CSV table of C-alpha atoms in Angstrom, one decimal:
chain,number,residue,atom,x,y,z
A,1,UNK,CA,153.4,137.5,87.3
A,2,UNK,CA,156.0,136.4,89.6
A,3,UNK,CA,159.7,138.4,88.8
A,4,UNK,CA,162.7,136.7,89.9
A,5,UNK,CA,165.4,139.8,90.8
A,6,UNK,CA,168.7,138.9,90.5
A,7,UNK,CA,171.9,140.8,90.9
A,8,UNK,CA,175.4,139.7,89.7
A,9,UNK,CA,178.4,141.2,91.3
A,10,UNK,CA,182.0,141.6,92.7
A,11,UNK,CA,183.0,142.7,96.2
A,12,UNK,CA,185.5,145.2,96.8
A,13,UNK,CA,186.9,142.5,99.6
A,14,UNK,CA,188.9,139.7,98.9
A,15,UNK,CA,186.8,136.7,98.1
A,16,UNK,CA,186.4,134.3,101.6
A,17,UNK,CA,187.4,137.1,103.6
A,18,UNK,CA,185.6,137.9,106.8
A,19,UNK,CA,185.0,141.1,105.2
A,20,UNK,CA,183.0,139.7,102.4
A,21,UNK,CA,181.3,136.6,105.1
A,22,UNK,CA,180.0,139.9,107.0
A,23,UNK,CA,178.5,141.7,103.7
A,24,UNK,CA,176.6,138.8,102.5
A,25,UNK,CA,175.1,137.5,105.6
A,26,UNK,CA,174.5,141.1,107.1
A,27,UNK,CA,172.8,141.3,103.4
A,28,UNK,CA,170.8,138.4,103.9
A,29,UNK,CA,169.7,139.3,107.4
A,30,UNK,CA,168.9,142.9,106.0
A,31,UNK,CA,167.3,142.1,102.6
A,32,UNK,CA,164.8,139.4,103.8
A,33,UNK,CA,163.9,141.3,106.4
A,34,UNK,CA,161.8,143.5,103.8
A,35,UNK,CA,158.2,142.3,103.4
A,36,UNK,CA,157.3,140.7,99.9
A,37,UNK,CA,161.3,139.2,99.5
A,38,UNK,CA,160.7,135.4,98.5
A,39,UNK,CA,163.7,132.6,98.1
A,40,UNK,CA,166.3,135.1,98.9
A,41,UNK,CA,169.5,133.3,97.9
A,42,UNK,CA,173.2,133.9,97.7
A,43,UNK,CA,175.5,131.8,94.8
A,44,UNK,CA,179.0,131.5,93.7
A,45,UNK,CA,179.8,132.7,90.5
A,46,UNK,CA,182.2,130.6,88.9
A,47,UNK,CA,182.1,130.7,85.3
A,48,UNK,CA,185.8,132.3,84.1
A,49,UNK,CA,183.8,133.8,81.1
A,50,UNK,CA,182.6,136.4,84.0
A,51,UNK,CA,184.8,138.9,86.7
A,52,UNK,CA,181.5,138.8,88.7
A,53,UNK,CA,181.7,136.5,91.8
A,54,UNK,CA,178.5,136.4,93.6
A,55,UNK,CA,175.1,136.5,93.1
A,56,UNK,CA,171.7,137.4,95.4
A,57,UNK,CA,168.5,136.0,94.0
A,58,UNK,CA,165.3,136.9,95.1
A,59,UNK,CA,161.5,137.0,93.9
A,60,UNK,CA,158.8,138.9,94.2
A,61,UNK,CA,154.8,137.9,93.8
A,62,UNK,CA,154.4,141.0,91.0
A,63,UNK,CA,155.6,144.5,90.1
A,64,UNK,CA,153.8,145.9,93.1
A,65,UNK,CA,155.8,144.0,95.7
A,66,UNK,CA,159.4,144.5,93.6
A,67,UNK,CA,158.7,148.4,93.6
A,68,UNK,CA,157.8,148.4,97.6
A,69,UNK,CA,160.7,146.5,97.9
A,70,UNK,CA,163.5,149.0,96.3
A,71,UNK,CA,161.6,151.3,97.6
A,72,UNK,CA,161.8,150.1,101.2
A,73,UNK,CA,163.6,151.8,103.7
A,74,UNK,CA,165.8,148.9,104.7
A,75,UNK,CA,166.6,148.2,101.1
A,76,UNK,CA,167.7,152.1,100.3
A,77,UNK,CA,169.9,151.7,103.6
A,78,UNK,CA,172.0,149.1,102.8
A,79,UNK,CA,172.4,150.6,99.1
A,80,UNK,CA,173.6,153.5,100.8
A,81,UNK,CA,175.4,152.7,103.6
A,82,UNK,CA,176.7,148.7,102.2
A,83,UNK,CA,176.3,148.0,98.4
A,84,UNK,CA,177.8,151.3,97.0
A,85,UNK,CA,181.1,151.6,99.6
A,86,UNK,CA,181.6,147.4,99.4
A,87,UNK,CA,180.3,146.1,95.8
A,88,UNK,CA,183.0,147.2,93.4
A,89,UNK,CA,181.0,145.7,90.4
A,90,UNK,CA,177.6,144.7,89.3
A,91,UNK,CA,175.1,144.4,87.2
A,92,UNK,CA,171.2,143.3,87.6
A,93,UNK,CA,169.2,141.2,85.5
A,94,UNK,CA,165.2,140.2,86.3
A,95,UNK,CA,163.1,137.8,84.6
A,96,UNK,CA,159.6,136.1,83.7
A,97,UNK,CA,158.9,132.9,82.7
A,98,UNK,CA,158.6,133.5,78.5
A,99,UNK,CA,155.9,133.4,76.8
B,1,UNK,CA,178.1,119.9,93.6
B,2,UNK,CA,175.0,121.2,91.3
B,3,UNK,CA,176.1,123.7,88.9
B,4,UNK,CA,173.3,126.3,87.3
B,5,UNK,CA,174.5,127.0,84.1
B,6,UNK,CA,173.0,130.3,82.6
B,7,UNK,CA,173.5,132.8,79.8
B,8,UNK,CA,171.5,135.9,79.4
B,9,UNK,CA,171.1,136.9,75.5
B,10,UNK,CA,169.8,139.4,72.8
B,11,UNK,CA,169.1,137.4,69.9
B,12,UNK,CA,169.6,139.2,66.2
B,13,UNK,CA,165.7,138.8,65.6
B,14,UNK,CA,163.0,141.3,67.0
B,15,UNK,CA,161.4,140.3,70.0
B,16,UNK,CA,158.5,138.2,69.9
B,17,UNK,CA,159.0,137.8,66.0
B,18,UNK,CA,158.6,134.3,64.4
B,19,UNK,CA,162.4,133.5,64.2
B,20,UNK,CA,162.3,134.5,67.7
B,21,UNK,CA,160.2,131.7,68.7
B,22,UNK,CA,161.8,129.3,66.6
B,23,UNK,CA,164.9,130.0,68.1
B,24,UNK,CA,163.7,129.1,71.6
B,25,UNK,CA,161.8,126.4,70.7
B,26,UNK,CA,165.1,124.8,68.6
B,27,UNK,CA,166.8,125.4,71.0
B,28,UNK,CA,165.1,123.9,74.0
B,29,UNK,CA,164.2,120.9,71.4
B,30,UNK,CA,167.7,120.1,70.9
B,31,UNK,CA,169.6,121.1,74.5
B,32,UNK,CA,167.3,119.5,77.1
B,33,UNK,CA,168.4,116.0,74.1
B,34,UNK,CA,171.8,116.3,75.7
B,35,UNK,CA,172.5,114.1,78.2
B,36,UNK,CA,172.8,115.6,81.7
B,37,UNK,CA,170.5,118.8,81.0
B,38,UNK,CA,168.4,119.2,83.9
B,39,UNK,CA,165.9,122.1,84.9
B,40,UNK,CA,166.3,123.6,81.3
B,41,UNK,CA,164.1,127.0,81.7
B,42,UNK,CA,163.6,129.8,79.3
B,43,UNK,CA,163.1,133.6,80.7
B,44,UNK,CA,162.4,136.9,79.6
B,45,UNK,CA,165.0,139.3,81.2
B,46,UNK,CA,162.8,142.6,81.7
B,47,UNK,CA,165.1,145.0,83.5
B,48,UNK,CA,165.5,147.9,82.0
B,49,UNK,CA,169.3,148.1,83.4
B,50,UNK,CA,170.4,145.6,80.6
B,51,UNK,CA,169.6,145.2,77.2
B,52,UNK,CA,169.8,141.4,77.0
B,53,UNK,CA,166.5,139.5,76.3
B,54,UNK,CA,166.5,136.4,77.5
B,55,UNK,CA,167.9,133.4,79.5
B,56,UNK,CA,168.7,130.2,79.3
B,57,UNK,CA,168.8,128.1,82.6
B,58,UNK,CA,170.2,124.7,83.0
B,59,UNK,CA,171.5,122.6,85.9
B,60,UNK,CA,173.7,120.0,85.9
B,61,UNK,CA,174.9,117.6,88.6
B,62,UNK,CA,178.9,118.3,88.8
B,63,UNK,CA,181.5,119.5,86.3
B,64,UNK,CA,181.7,116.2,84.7
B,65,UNK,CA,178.4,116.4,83.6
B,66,UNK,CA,178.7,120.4,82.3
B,67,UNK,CA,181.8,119.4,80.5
B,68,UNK,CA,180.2,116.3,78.7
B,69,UNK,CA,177.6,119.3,77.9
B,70,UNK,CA,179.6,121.6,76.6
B,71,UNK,CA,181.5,119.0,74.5
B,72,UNK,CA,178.4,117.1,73.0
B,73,UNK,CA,178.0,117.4,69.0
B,74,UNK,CA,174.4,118.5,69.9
B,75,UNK,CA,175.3,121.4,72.1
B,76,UNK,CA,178.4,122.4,69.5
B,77,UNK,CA,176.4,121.8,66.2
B,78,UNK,CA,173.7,124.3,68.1
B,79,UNK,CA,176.7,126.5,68.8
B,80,UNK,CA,177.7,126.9,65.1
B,81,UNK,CA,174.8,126.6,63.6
B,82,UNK,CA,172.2,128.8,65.6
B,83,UNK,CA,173.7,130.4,68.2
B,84,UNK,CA,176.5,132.3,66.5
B,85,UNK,CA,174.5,133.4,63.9
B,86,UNK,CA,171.5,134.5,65.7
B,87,UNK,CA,172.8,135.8,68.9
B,88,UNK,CA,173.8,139.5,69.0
B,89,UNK,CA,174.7,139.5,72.4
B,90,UNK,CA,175.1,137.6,75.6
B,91,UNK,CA,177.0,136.5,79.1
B,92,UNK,CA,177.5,133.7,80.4
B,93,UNK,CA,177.1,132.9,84.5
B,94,UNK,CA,177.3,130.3,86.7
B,95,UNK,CA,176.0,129.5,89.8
B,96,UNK,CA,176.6,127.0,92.7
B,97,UNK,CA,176.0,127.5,96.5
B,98,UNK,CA,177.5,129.5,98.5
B,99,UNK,CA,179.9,128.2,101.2
């Protein structure tokens, strides 16, 4: 079944700066460059209810290709060397079509 | 601008139980009546990194439209009458495009 990974989160740069411009598209150029990453997408968040100000969507085909994925050199790289200096705040949610 | 409207939940009823169900089906029944409810989806959320349940997905076409929504005696009669009682837990996001 087809799992739509989604992560919710806040950058430690000011929103619209060329800092943050550079973190999401050096994201996007990173993250879809890993094999089994479908739709990846980048949104606004812009409810007030949350402190959260972006999200990156992506989906996978099954389990298989989600675990290759965080698995994934590329993917462990950026964690390590982008997400955990530049994200101040996050948190992930995936899901299935119901039952 | 299209807005995705979301909120990820934990409802007061055991997953999968009969008041479950009737919960999501109610509630699809009666927010895809409102005028201006596009896409309406229902998910599982399956990541073991948040204990919310499930999501609700909705677009709309601007902010006029979410705000005649969000105002509608549907959607606030759901509100009082099935929503607070039954939901334990939940946030709210949403989404547009990025710049």
């Amino acid at each position: 079944m087809a799992i739509q990974h989604t992560v919710v989160f806040r950058l430690v740069h000011p929103l619209d700066s060329p800092e943050s411009a550079a973190f999401l598209a050096d994201a996007r150029e990173q993250l879809t460059s890993v094999p089994g990453v479908q739709h990846f997408a980048v949104h606004r968040q812009v409810s007030a209810k949350s402190a959260l100000e972006h999200q990156f969507s992506m989906v996978f085909d099954d389990e298989a290709a989600y675990e290759a994925y965080s698995a994934h050199p590329t993917h462990t790289a950026f964690v390590a060397e982008r997400w955990v200096p530049e994200v101040a705040e996050f948190q992930e949610f995936d899901f299935v079509d119901a039952a």
